[in-house]
């Protein structure tokens, strides 16, 4: 290709590219402008070529930022790569400006400036940003509705969730202050998983979830049965004086049984002596107003009163444990994506233990993520220190950490996370400023 054809080839390229292009001498005078530059700037080439950038700047004062950027590149002989505003017939454009040094092979002889209109793309990004914010707000509202529904069914469980969020926020703050780089990325979805970790309890029967005593809703039935039996014995005695001795003895047995049953109903730990007494009482038969004899305790009542620790039977415990399955199923239907992609997994695995003894999937070791391990520790800590549980007294923090460390030694919990959580003091309500306002707080958004 000869020189003339080569020059025509390059001239054709420069005149037809969609990017605006200016060539400027080192004294700031424009010596080349292509049609795209004319169109984007809205200034004819006849007014640009041979004119200094400083003159153009004075004549187009509303676009000082654009021309100042070029002046800096010319006089400082440096490259620029930036996005700036540009006013065009009352519209504000967003231009991507790039400068490069122009040389003749030995020395710099000028500056090449290319720029193109990013307005549509920036507008689209801003629109997407608004949509993302709207989606985040929708998620906030969804969580508020769900937590409100849980709170309406069982206030202590909503307090449990709120407390866990406060512990989690303070602990993540502490980690970030100490240079943990992962916090910024996982903060928002992790806090969301804490808010939602017990959402599956919405489908758990209230009689099971709020069972404060071993007999639960059967307590009134048992006490009523005893009262009726005592009344029947008194009627029997009144109708037939010869039965006075046996009736009196039966009434005493029923009164003693009532005291033992009520004691076993609320005791924290059922010892062998009390267990034997319940076994004997369960064999007692009592009179009904119809003149029939029935067992004082049915199978459910007997099994409930024989629970060693806690208030739930084996069947009820399975029902309670199923809440994590329901949690994951419900959250999976939300089709979380992007930064929220792991929320359902973290929330659904908060009862898994490192040794595989947890539920619902018996995960172990590396199958359990750092986020799940942390959520589990915070969940257990609040469960045993909460002072609003209807079925047990609160435990002091130091005693609670003794239990957590014991579970670490058993291979159930992560010792490093447990000790880090302890060191952070995030568990200390008096030193955790998030507890200054325990009302519902929305999920915080990333600063970017």
Coordinates of N, CA, C and O in Angstrom, one line a residue, residues 101-278:
X101 N -0.5 10.3 24.8 CA 0.6 11.2 24.2 C 0.8 10.9 22.8 O 0.8 9.7 22.4
X102 N 1.0 11.9 22.0 CA 1.2 11.8 20.5 C 2.7 12.1 20.3 O 3.2 13.2 20.7
X103 N 3.4 11.2 19.7 CA 4.9 11.4 19.5 C 5.3 11.1 18.1 O 4.5 10.4 17.3
X104 N 6.4 11.6 17.7 CA 6.9 11.4 16.3 C 8.0 10.3 16.3 O 8.8 10.1 15.4
X105 N 8.0 9.6 17.4 CA 9.0 8.5 17.6 C 10.1 8.9 18.5 O 10.8 8.0 19.1
X106 N 10.4 10.2 18.6 CA 11.5 10.6 19.5 C 11.0 11.5 20.6 O 11.5 11.4 21.7
X107 N 10.1 12.3 20.4 CA 9.6 13.2 21.4 C 8.1 13.4 21.3 O 7.5 13.2 20.3
X108 N 7.5 13.9 22.4 CA 6.0 14.1 22.5 C 5.8 15.4 21.7 O 6.4 16.4 21.9
X109 N 4.8 15.3 20.8 CA 4.5 16.5 20.0 C 3.0 17.0 20.2 O 2.6 18.0 19.6
X110 N 2.3 16.2 21.0 CA 0.9 16.6 21.2 C 0.1 15.6 22.0 O 0.7 14.7 22.6
X111 N -1.2 15.8 22.0 CA -2.1 14.9 22.8 C -3.2 14.5 21.9 O -3.8 15.3 21.1
X112 N -3.5 13.2 22.0 CA -4.7 12.6 21.3 C -5.8 12.5 22.4 O -5.6 11.9 23.4
X113 N -7.0 13.0 22.1 CA -8.1 12.9 23.1 C -9.2 12.1 22.4 O -9.7 12.5 21.3
X114 N -9.7 11.0 23.0 CA -10.9 10.3 22.5 C -11.9 10.3 23.6 O -11.6 10.3 24.8
X115 N -13.2 10.4 23.2 CA -14.3 10.4 24.2 C -15.5 9.9 23.5 O -15.7 10.0 22.3
X116 N -16.3 9.3 24.3 CA -17.6 8.8 23.8 C -18.7 8.9 24.9 O -18.4 9.0 26.0
X117 N -19.9 8.9 24.4 CA -21.1 9.2 25.2 C -21.5 7.9 26.0 O -21.9 6.9 25.4
X118 N -21.4 8.0 27.3 CA -21.8 6.9 28.1 C -23.2 7.1 28.8 O -23.6 6.3 29.6
X119 N -23.9 8.1 28.4 CA -25.1 8.5 29.1 C -26.1 7.4 29.2 O -26.7 7.1 30.2
X120 N -26.4 6.7 28.1 CA -27.4 5.7 28.0 C -27.0 4.5 29.0 O -27.8 4.0 29.7
X121 N -25.7 4.2 28.9 CA -25.2 3.1 29.8 C -25.2 3.5 31.3 O -25.7 2.7 32.1
X122 N -24.8 4.7 31.6 CA -24.9 5.2 33.0 C -26.3 5.2 33.4 O -26.6 4.8 34.6
X123 N -27.2 5.7 32.6 CA -28.6 5.7 32.9 C -29.2 4.3 33.2 O -29.9 4.1 34.2
X124 N -28.7 3.4 32.4 CA -29.2 2.0 32.6 C -28.6 1.5 33.9 O -29.3 0.8 34.7
X125 N -27.4 1.8 34.2 CA -26.8 1.4 35.5 C -27.5 2.0 36.7 O -27.8 1.3 37.7
X126 N -27.9 3.3 36.5 CA -28.6 3.9 37.6 C -30.0 3.3 37.8 O -30.5 3.1 38.9
X127 N -30.6 2.9 36.7 CA -31.9 2.3 36.7 C -31.8 0.9 37.4 O -32.6 0.6 38.3
X128 N -30.7 0.2 37.0 CA -30.5 -1.1 37.7 C -30.3 -1.0 39.1 O -30.7 -1.8 40.0
X129 N -29.5 0.1 39.5 CA -29.2 0.3 40.9 C -30.5 0.6 41.7 O -30.7 0.1 42.8
X130 N -31.4 1.4 41.0 CA -32.7 1.7 41.7 C -33.5 0.4 41.8 O -34.2 0.2 42.8
X131 N -33.5 -0.4 40.8 CA -34.2 -1.7 40.8 C -33.7 -2.6 41.9 O -34.4 -3.3 42.7
X132 N -32.3 -2.7 42.0 CA -31.7 -3.5 43.1 C -32.1 -3.0 44.4 O -32.3 -3.8 45.4
X133 N -32.1 -1.7 44.6 CA -32.5 -1.1 45.9 C -33.9 -1.4 46.2 O -34.3 -1.7 47.3
X134 N -34.8 -1.3 45.2 CA -36.2 -1.7 45.4 C -36.4 -3.1 45.8 O -37.2 -3.5 46.6
X135 N -35.6 -4.0 45.1 CA -35.6 -5.4 45.5 C -35.2 -5.7 46.9 O -35.8 -6.5 47.7
X136 N -34.1 -5.0 47.3 CA -33.6 -5.1 48.7 C -34.7 -4.6 49.7 O -34.9 -5.2 50.7
X137 N -35.4 -3.5 49.3 CA -36.4 -3.0 50.2 C -37.6 -4.0 50.3 O -38.2 -4.2 51.3
X138 N -37.9 -4.7 49.1 CA -38.9 -5.7 49.1 C -38.5 -6.8 50.0 O -39.4 -7.4 50.8
X139 N -37.3 -7.2 50.0 CA -36.8 -8.3 50.9 C -36.9 -7.8 52.3 O -37.3 -8.6 53.2
X140 N -36.5 -6.6 52.6 CA -36.7 -6.0 54.0 C -38.1 -6.2 54.4 O -38.4 -6.7 55.5
X141 N -39.1 -5.8 53.6 CA -40.5 -5.8 53.9 C -40.9 -7.3 54.1 O -41.7 -7.6 55.1
X142 N -40.4 -8.2 53.3 CA -40.8 -9.6 53.4 C -40.3 -10.1 54.8 O -41.1 -10.8 55.5
X143 N -39.1 -9.8 55.1 CA -38.6 -10.2 56.4 C -39.4 -9.6 57.6 O -39.7 -10.3 58.6
X144 N -39.7 -8.3 57.5 CA -40.5 -7.7 58.5 C -41.9 -8.4 58.7 O -42.3 -8.7 59.8
X145 N -42.5 -8.8 57.6 CA -43.8 -9.5 57.7 C -43.6 -10.8 58.3 O -44.4 -11.2 59.2
X146 N -42.6 -11.5 57.9 CA -42.3 -12.9 58.5 C -42.0 -12.8 59.9 O -42.5 -13.6 60.7
X147 N -41.1 -11.9 60.3 CA -40.8 -11.8 61.7 C -42.0 -11.4 62.5 O -42.2 -11.8 63.7
X148 N -42.8 -10.5 62.0 CA -44.0 -10.1 62.6 C -44.9 -11.2 62.8 O -45.6 -11.3 63.9
X149 N -45.0 -12.1 61.8 CA -45.9 -13.3 62.0 C -45.4 -14.2 63.0 O -46.2 -14.8 63.8
X150 N -44.1 -14.4 63.1 CA -43.5 -15.3 64.1 C -43.8 -14.7 65.5 O -44.1 -15.4 66.5
X151 N -43.6 -13.4 65.6 CA -43.7 -12.7 66.9 C -45.2 -12.8 67.4 O -45.5 -12.9 68.6
X152 N -46.1 -12.7 66.4 CA -47.5 -12.8 66.8 C -47.9 -14.2 67.4 O -48.7 -14.3 68.2
X153 N -47.2 -15.2 66.9 CA -47.4 -16.5 67.4 C -46.7 -16.8 68.7 O -47.2 -17.5 69.6
X154 N -45.4 -16.3 68.8 CA -44.6 -16.6 70.0 C -43.6 -15.5 70.2 O -42.6 -15.5 69.6
X155 N -43.9 -14.5 71.0 CA -43.0 -13.4 71.2 C -41.6 -13.7 71.6 O -40.7 -13.1 71.1
X156 N -41.4 -14.8 72.4 CA -40.0 -15.1 72.8 C -39.2 -15.4 71.6 O -38.0 -15.1 71.6
X157 N -39.8 -16.1 70.6 CA -38.9 -16.5 69.5 C -38.5 -15.3 68.6 O -37.4 -15.3 68.1
X158 N -39.4 -14.3 68.5 CA -39.0 -13.1 67.8 C -37.9 -12.4 68.5 O -37.0 -11.8 67.9
X159 N -38.0 -12.3 69.8 CA -37.0 -11.7 70.6 C -35.7 -12.4 70.4 O -34.6 -11.8 70.4
X160 N -35.8 -13.8 70.3 CA -34.6 -14.6 70.1 C -33.9 -14.2 68.8 O -32.7 -14.0 68.7
X161 N -34.7 -14.0 67.7 CA -34.1 -13.6 66.4 C -33.5 -12.2 66.5 O -32.4 -12.0 66.0
X162 N -34.2 -11.3 67.1 CA -33.7 -9.9 67.2 C -32.4 -9.9 67.9 O -31.4 -9.2 67.5
X163 N -32.3 -10.6 69.0 CA -31.1 -10.7 69.8 C -30.0 -11.3 69.0 O -28.8 -10.7 69.1
X164 N -30.2 -12.3 68.3 CA -29.2 -12.9 67.5 C -28.7 -11.9 66.4 O -27.5 -11.9 66.1
X165 N -29.6 -11.1 65.8 CA -29.1 -10.1 64.9 C -28.2 -9.1 65.5 O -27.2 -8.7 64.9
X166 N -28.5 -8.7 66.7 CA -27.7 -7.7 67.5 C -26.3 -8.3 67.7 O -25.3 -7.6 67.6
X167 N -26.3 -9.5 68.2 CA -25.0 -10.2 68.4 C -24.2 -10.3 67.1 O -23.0 -10.0 67.1
X168 N -24.9 -10.7 66.0 CA -24.2 -10.9 64.8 C -23.6 -9.6 64.2 O -22.5 -9.5 63.8
X169 N -24.4 -8.5 64.3 CA -23.9 -7.2 63.8 C -22.7 -6.7 64.6 O -21.7 -6.3 64.0
X170 N -22.8 -6.8 65.9 CA -21.6 -6.4 66.7 C -20.4 -7.2 66.4 O -19.3 -6.7 66.3
X171 N -20.6 -8.5 66.3 CA -19.4 -9.4 66.0 C -18.8 -9.1 64.7 O -17.6 -9.1 64.6
X172 N -19.6 -8.9 63.7 CA -19.1 -8.6 62.3 C -18.4 -7.3 62.3 O -17.4 -7.1 61.7
X173 N -18.9 -6.3 63.1 CA -18.2 -5.0 63.2 C -16.8 -5.3 63.8 O -15.8 -4.7 63.3
X174 N -16.8 -6.1 64.8 CA -15.5 -6.4 65.5 C -14.5 -7.0 64.6 O -13.3 -6.7 64.5
X175 N -15.0 -8.0 63.8 CA -14.1 -8.7 62.8 C -13.6 -7.7 61.8 O -12.4 -7.8 61.5
X176 N -14.5 -6.9 61.3 CA -14.0 -5.9 60.3 C -13.0 -4.9 60.8 O -12.0 -4.6 60.2
X177 N -13.2 -4.5 62.1 CA -12.3 -3.6 62.7 C -10.9 -4.2 62.9 O -9.9 -3.6 62.9
X178 N -10.9 -5.6 63.0 CA -9.7 -6.3 63.2 C -9.1 -6.9 61.9 O -8.3 -7.8 61.9
X179 N -9.6 -6.3 60.8 CA -9.0 -6.6 59.5 C -9.5 -7.9 58.7 O -8.9 -8.3 57.8
X180 N -10.7 -8.4 59.1 CA -11.2 -9.6 58.5 C -11.9 -9.1 57.1 O -12.9 -8.4 57.1
X181 N -11.3 -9.4 56.0 CA -11.7 -8.9 54.7 C -13.0 -9.5 54.2 O -13.6 -9.0 53.3
X182 N -13.4 -10.7 54.7 CA -14.6 -11.3 54.2 C -15.9 -10.7 54.7 O -16.9 -10.8 54.0
X183 N -15.8 -9.9 55.7 CA -17.0 -9.3 56.4 C -17.8 -8.5 55.4 O -19.0 -8.6 55.3
X184 N -17.2 -7.6 54.7 CA -17.9 -6.6 53.9 C -18.7 -7.4 52.8 O -19.8 -6.9 52.5
X185 N -18.2 -8.5 52.3 CA -18.9 -9.2 51.3 C -20.1 -10.0 51.8 O -21.1 -10.1 51.1
X186 N -20.0 -10.5 53.0 CA -21.0 -11.4 53.5 C -22.0 -10.8 54.5 O -23.0 -11.4 54.9
X187 N -21.7 -9.5 54.9 CA -22.5 -8.9 56.0 C -24.0 -8.9 55.7 O -24.8 -9.5 56.5
X188 N -24.4 -8.4 54.6 CA -25.8 -8.2 54.3 C -26.5 -9.6 54.2 O -27.5 -9.8 54.8
X189 N -26.0 -10.5 53.4 CA -26.7 -11.8 53.3 C -26.6 -12.6 54.6 O -27.6 -13.3 54.9
X190 N -25.6 -12.5 55.4 CA -25.5 -13.2 56.6 C -26.5 -12.7 57.6 O -27.2 -13.5 58.3
X191 N -26.7 -11.3 57.7 CA -27.7 -10.8 58.6 C -29.1 -11.2 58.2 O -29.9 -11.5 59.0
X192 N -29.3 -11.3 56.9 CA -30.6 -11.8 56.3 C -30.8 -13.2 56.8 O -31.9 -13.6 57.2
X193 N -29.8 -14.0 56.7 CA -29.9 -15.4 57.1 C -30.3 -15.5 58.6 O -31.0 -16.5 59.0
X194 N -29.7 -14.6 59.4 CA -30.0 -14.6 60.9 C -31.5 -14.3 61.1 O -32.2 -14.9 61.9
X195 N -31.9 -13.2 60.4 CA -33.3 -12.8 60.5 C -34.3 -14.0 60.2 O -35.3 -14.2 60.8
X196 N -33.9 -14.8 59.2 CA -34.8 -15.8 58.6 C -34.5 -17.2 59.1 O -35.3 -18.1 58.7
X197 N -33.6 -17.4 60.0 CA -33.2 -18.8 60.3 C -34.3 -19.6 60.9 O -34.3 -20.8 60.8
X198 N -35.2 -19.0 61.6 CA -36.3 -19.7 62.3 C -37.7 -19.5 61.6 O -38.7 -19.8 62.2
X199 N -37.7 -19.1 60.4 CA -38.9 -18.8 59.7 C -39.8 -20.1 59.6 O -41.0 -20.0 59.5
X200 N -39.1 -21.2 59.5 CA -39.8 -22.5 59.4 C -40.7 -22.8 60.6 O -41.6 -23.6 60.6
X201 N -40.5 -22.1 61.7 CA -41.3 -22.3 62.9 C -42.8 -21.8 62.7 O -43.7 -22.0 63.6
X202 N -43.0 -21.0 61.6 CA -44.3 -20.6 61.3 C -45.3 -21.8 61.1 O -46.5 -21.6 61.4
X203 N -44.8 -22.9 60.7 CA -45.6 -24.1 60.5 C -45.6 -25.1 61.6 O -46.2 -26.1 61.5
X204 N -44.9 -24.8 62.7 CA -44.8 -25.7 63.8 C -46.0 -25.4 64.7 O -46.3 -24.2 65.0
X205 N -46.7 -26.4 65.1 CA -47.9 -26.2 66.0 C -47.5 -25.4 67.3 O -46.5 -25.7 67.9
X206 N -48.3 -24.4 67.6 CA -48.0 -23.5 68.7 C -47.9 -24.3 70.0 O -47.1 -24.0 70.9
X207 N -48.7 -25.3 70.1 CA -48.8 -26.2 71.4 C -47.4 -26.9 71.6 O -47.1 -27.1 72.8
X208 N -46.7 -27.1 70.5 CA -45.4 -27.8 70.7 C -44.3 -26.7 70.9 O -43.5 -26.8 71.7
X209 N -44.4 -25.6 70.1 CA -43.3 -24.6 70.1 C -43.3 -23.9 71.4 O -42.2 -23.5 71.9
X210 N -44.5 -23.7 72.0 CA -44.5 -22.9 73.3 C -44.8 -23.8 74.5 O -45.2 -23.3 75.5
X211 N -44.4 -25.1 74.4 CA -44.7 -26.0 75.5 C -43.8 -25.7 76.7 O -42.6 -26.1 76.7
X212 N -44.3 -25.0 77.7 CA -43.5 -24.6 78.8 C -43.3 -25.6 79.9 O -42.3 -25.6 80.6
X213 N -44.3 -26.5 80.0 CA -44.3 -27.6 81.0 C -44.4 -29.0 80.3 O -44.9 -29.0 79.1
X214 N -44.1 -30.0 81.0 CA -44.1 -31.3 80.3 C -45.5 -31.7 79.8 O -45.6 -32.3 78.8
X215 N -46.5 -31.4 80.6 CA -47.8 -31.8 80.2 C -48.4 -30.9 79.1 O -49.4 -31.3 78.5
X216 N -47.9 -29.7 79.0 CA -48.4 -28.8 78.0 C -49.9 -28.6 78.2 O -50.4 -28.3 79.3
X217 N -50.7 -28.7 77.1 CA -52.1 -28.4 77.1 C -52.9 -29.5 77.9 O -54.1 -29.4 78.2
X218 N -52.2 -30.6 78.2 CA -52.8 -31.7 78.9 C -52.9 -31.5 80.4 O -53.5 -32.3 81.1
X219 N -52.2 -30.5 80.9 CA -52.1 -30.2 82.3 C -53.6 -30.1 82.9 O -53.9 -30.6 83.9
X220 N -54.4 -29.2 82.3 CA -55.7 -29.0 82.8 C -56.5 -30.3 82.8 O -57.3 -30.5 83.7
X221 N -56.3 -31.1 81.7 CA -57.1 -32.4 81.6 C -56.8 -33.3 82.8 O -57.7 -33.9 83.4
X222 N -55.5 -33.4 83.1 CA -55.0 -34.3 84.2 C -55.6 -33.8 85.6 O -56.1 -34.5 86.4
X223 N -55.4 -32.4 85.8 CA -55.9 -31.9 87.1 C -57.4 -32.0 87.2 O -58.0 -32.3 88.3
X224 N -58.1 -31.8 86.1 CA -59.6 -32.0 86.1 C -60.0 -33.4 86.4 O -60.9 -33.7 87.1
X225 N -59.2 -34.3 85.8 CA -59.5 -35.8 86.0 C -59.3 -36.1 87.5 O -60.1 -36.9 88.1
X226 N -58.3 -35.6 88.1 CA -58.1 -35.8 89.6 C -59.2 -35.2 90.4 O -59.7 -35.8 91.3
X227 N -59.6 -34.0 90.1 CA -60.6 -33.3 90.8 C -61.9 -34.1 90.7 O -62.7 -34.3 91.7
X228 N -62.3 -34.6 89.5 CA -63.5 -35.4 89.3 C -63.4 -36.7 90.1 O -64.4 -37.1 90.7
X229 N -62.2 -37.3 90.1 CA -62.0 -38.6 90.8 C -62.2 -38.4 92.3 O -62.8 -39.2 93.0
X230 N -61.7 -37.3 92.8 CA -61.8 -37.0 94.3 C -63.3 -36.7 94.6 O -63.8 -37.2 95.6
X231 N -64.0 -36.0 93.7 CA -65.4 -35.8 93.9 C -66.2 -37.1 93.9 O -67.1 -37.3 94.7
X232 N -65.8 -38.0 93.0 CA -66.5 -39.3 92.9 C -66.3 -40.1 94.1 O -67.2 -40.8 94.6
X233 N -65.1 -40.0 94.7 CA -64.8 -40.8 95.9 C -65.6 -40.2 97.1 O -66.1 -41.0 97.9
X234 N -65.8 -38.9 97.1 CA -66.6 -38.3 98.2 C -68.1 -38.7 98.1 O -68.8 -39.0 99.1
X235 N -68.6 -38.8 96.8 CA -69.9 -39.2 96.6 C -70.1 -40.6 97.0 O -71.1 -41.0 97.5
X236 N -69.1 -41.5 96.6 CA -69.2 -42.9 96.9 C -69.3 -43.1 98.5 O -70.0 -43.9 99.0
X237 N -68.4 -42.3 99.2 CA -68.4 -42.4 100.6 C -69.7 -41.9 101.2 O -70.3 -42.4 102.2
X238 N -70.3 -40.8 100.6 CA -71.6 -40.3 101.1 C -72.7 -41.3 100.9 O -73.7 -41.4 101.7
X239 N -72.7 -42.0 99.8 CA -73.8 -42.9 99.4 C -73.6 -44.2 100.2 O -74.6 -44.9 100.4
X240 N -72.4 -44.6 100.5 CA -72.2 -45.8 101.2 C -71.1 -45.6 102.3 O -69.9 -45.7 102.1
X241 N -71.6 -45.3 103.6 CA -70.6 -45.0 104.7 C -69.6 -46.1 104.9 O -68.5 -45.9 105.4
X242 N -69.9 -47.4 104.5 CA -69.0 -48.5 104.7 C -67.7 -48.3 103.8 O -66.7 -49.0 104.0
X243 N -67.8 -47.4 102.8 CA -66.6 -47.2 101.9 C -65.7 -46.1 102.4 O -64.8 -45.7 101.7
X244 N -66.1 -45.5 103.5 CA -65.4 -44.3 104.0 C -63.9 -44.5 104.0 O -63.1 -43.7 103.6
X245 N -63.4 -45.7 104.6 CA -62.0 -45.9 104.8 C -61.3 -46.0 103.4 O -60.3 -45.3 103.2
X246 N -61.8 -46.8 102.5 CA -61.2 -46.9 101.2 C -61.3 -45.6 100.4 O -60.3 -45.2 99.7
X247 N -62.4 -44.9 100.5 CA -62.5 -43.7 99.8 C -61.6 -42.6 100.3 O -60.9 -41.9 99.5
X248 N -61.4 -42.6 101.6 CA -60.5 -41.6 102.2 C -59.1 -41.9 101.8 O -58.3 -41.0 101.5
X249 N -58.7 -43.2 101.8 CA -57.4 -43.5 101.4 C -57.2 -43.2 99.9 O -56.1 -42.7 99.5
X250 N -58.2 -43.4 99.1 CA -58.0 -43.1 97.6 C -57.9 -41.5 97.4 O -57.1 -41.1 96.6
X251 N -58.7 -40.8 98.2 CA -58.6 -39.3 98.1 C -57.2 -38.8 98.4 O -56.6 -38.0 97.8
X252 N -56.6 -39.4 99.5 CA -55.2 -39.1 99.9 C -54.2 -39.4 98.8 O -53.3 -38.7 98.5
X253 N -54.4 -40.6 98.2 CA -53.6 -41.0 97.1 C -53.6 -40.0 95.9 O -52.6 -39.7 95.3
X254 N -54.9 -39.6 95.6 CA -55.1 -38.7 94.5 C -54.4 -37.3 94.8 O -53.8 -36.7 93.9
X255 N -54.6 -36.9 96.1 CA -54.0 -35.6 96.4 C -52.5 -35.6 96.4 O -51.8 -34.7 95.9
X256 N -51.9 -36.8 96.9 CA -50.4 -36.9 96.8 C -50.0 -37.0 95.3 O -49.0 -36.4 94.9
X257 N -50.8 -37.7 94.5 CA -50.4 -37.9 93.1 C -50.5 -36.5 92.4 O -49.6 -36.2 91.5
X258 N -51.4 -35.7 92.8 CA -51.5 -34.3 92.2 C -50.3 -33.5 92.5 O -49.8 -32.8 91.6
X259 N -49.8 -33.6 93.7 CA -48.6 -32.8 94.1 C -47.4 -33.4 93.3 O -46.5 -32.6 92.8
X260 N -47.2 -34.7 93.2 CA -46.1 -35.3 92.5 C -46.1 -34.9 91.0 O -45.1 -34.6 90.4
X261 N -47.3 -35.0 90.4 CA -47.5 -34.7 89.0 C -47.1 -33.2 88.7 O -46.4 -32.9 87.8
X262 N -47.6 -32.3 89.6 CA -47.3 -30.9 89.3 C -45.8 -30.6 89.5 O -45.2 -29.8 88.8
X263 N -45.2 -31.3 90.5 CA -43.7 -31.1 90.7 C -42.9 -31.7 89.5 O -42.0 -31.0 89.0
X264 N -43.3 -32.9 89.0 CA -42.7 -33.4 87.8 C -42.9 -32.6 86.6 O -42.1 -32.5 85.7
X265 N -44.0 -31.9 86.5 CA -44.4 -31.1 85.4 C -43.5 -30.0 85.1 O -43.3 -29.6 84.0
X266 N -42.9 -29.4 86.2 CA -42.1 -28.2 86.1 C -40.7 -28.3 86.4 O -39.9 -27.4 86.2
X267 N -40.3 -29.5 87.0 CA -38.9 -29.6 87.4 C -37.9 -29.6 86.2 O -38.3 -30.1 85.1
X268 N -36.7 -29.0 86.4 CA -35.8 -29.0 85.3 C -35.3 -30.3 84.9 O -35.2 -30.6 83.7
X269 N -34.9 -31.1 85.9 CA -34.4 -32.5 85.6 C -35.1 -33.5 86.5 O -35.3 -33.3 87.7
X270 N -35.7 -34.5 85.8 CA -36.4 -35.5 86.5 C -35.5 -36.6 87.0 O -34.9 -37.4 86.2
X271 N -35.3 -36.8 88.4 CA -34.4 -37.8 88.9 C -35.1 -39.1 89.0 O -36.3 -39.3 88.7
X272 N -34.3 -40.2 89.3 CA -34.9 -41.5 89.3 C -36.0 -41.7 90.3 O -37.0 -42.4 90.1
X273 N -35.9 -41.0 91.5 CA -36.9 -41.2 92.5 C -38.3 -40.7 92.0 O -39.3 -41.3 92.2
X274 N -38.3 -39.5 91.4 CA -39.5 -38.9 90.9 C -40.0 -39.7 89.7 O -41.2 -39.9 89.5
X275 N -39.1 -40.2 88.9 CA -39.5 -41.0 87.8 C -40.2 -42.3 88.3 O -41.3 -42.7 87.7
X276 N -39.7 -42.9 89.3 CA -40.4 -44.1 89.9 C -41.8 -43.8 90.4 O -42.7 -44.6 90.2
X277 N -42.0 -42.6 91.0 CA -43.3 -42.2 91.5 C -44.3 -42.0 90.4 O -45.4 -42.4 90.5
X278 N -43.8 -41.4 89.3 CA -44.7 -41.2 88.1 C -45.1 -42.6 87.5 O -46.2 -42.8 87.1

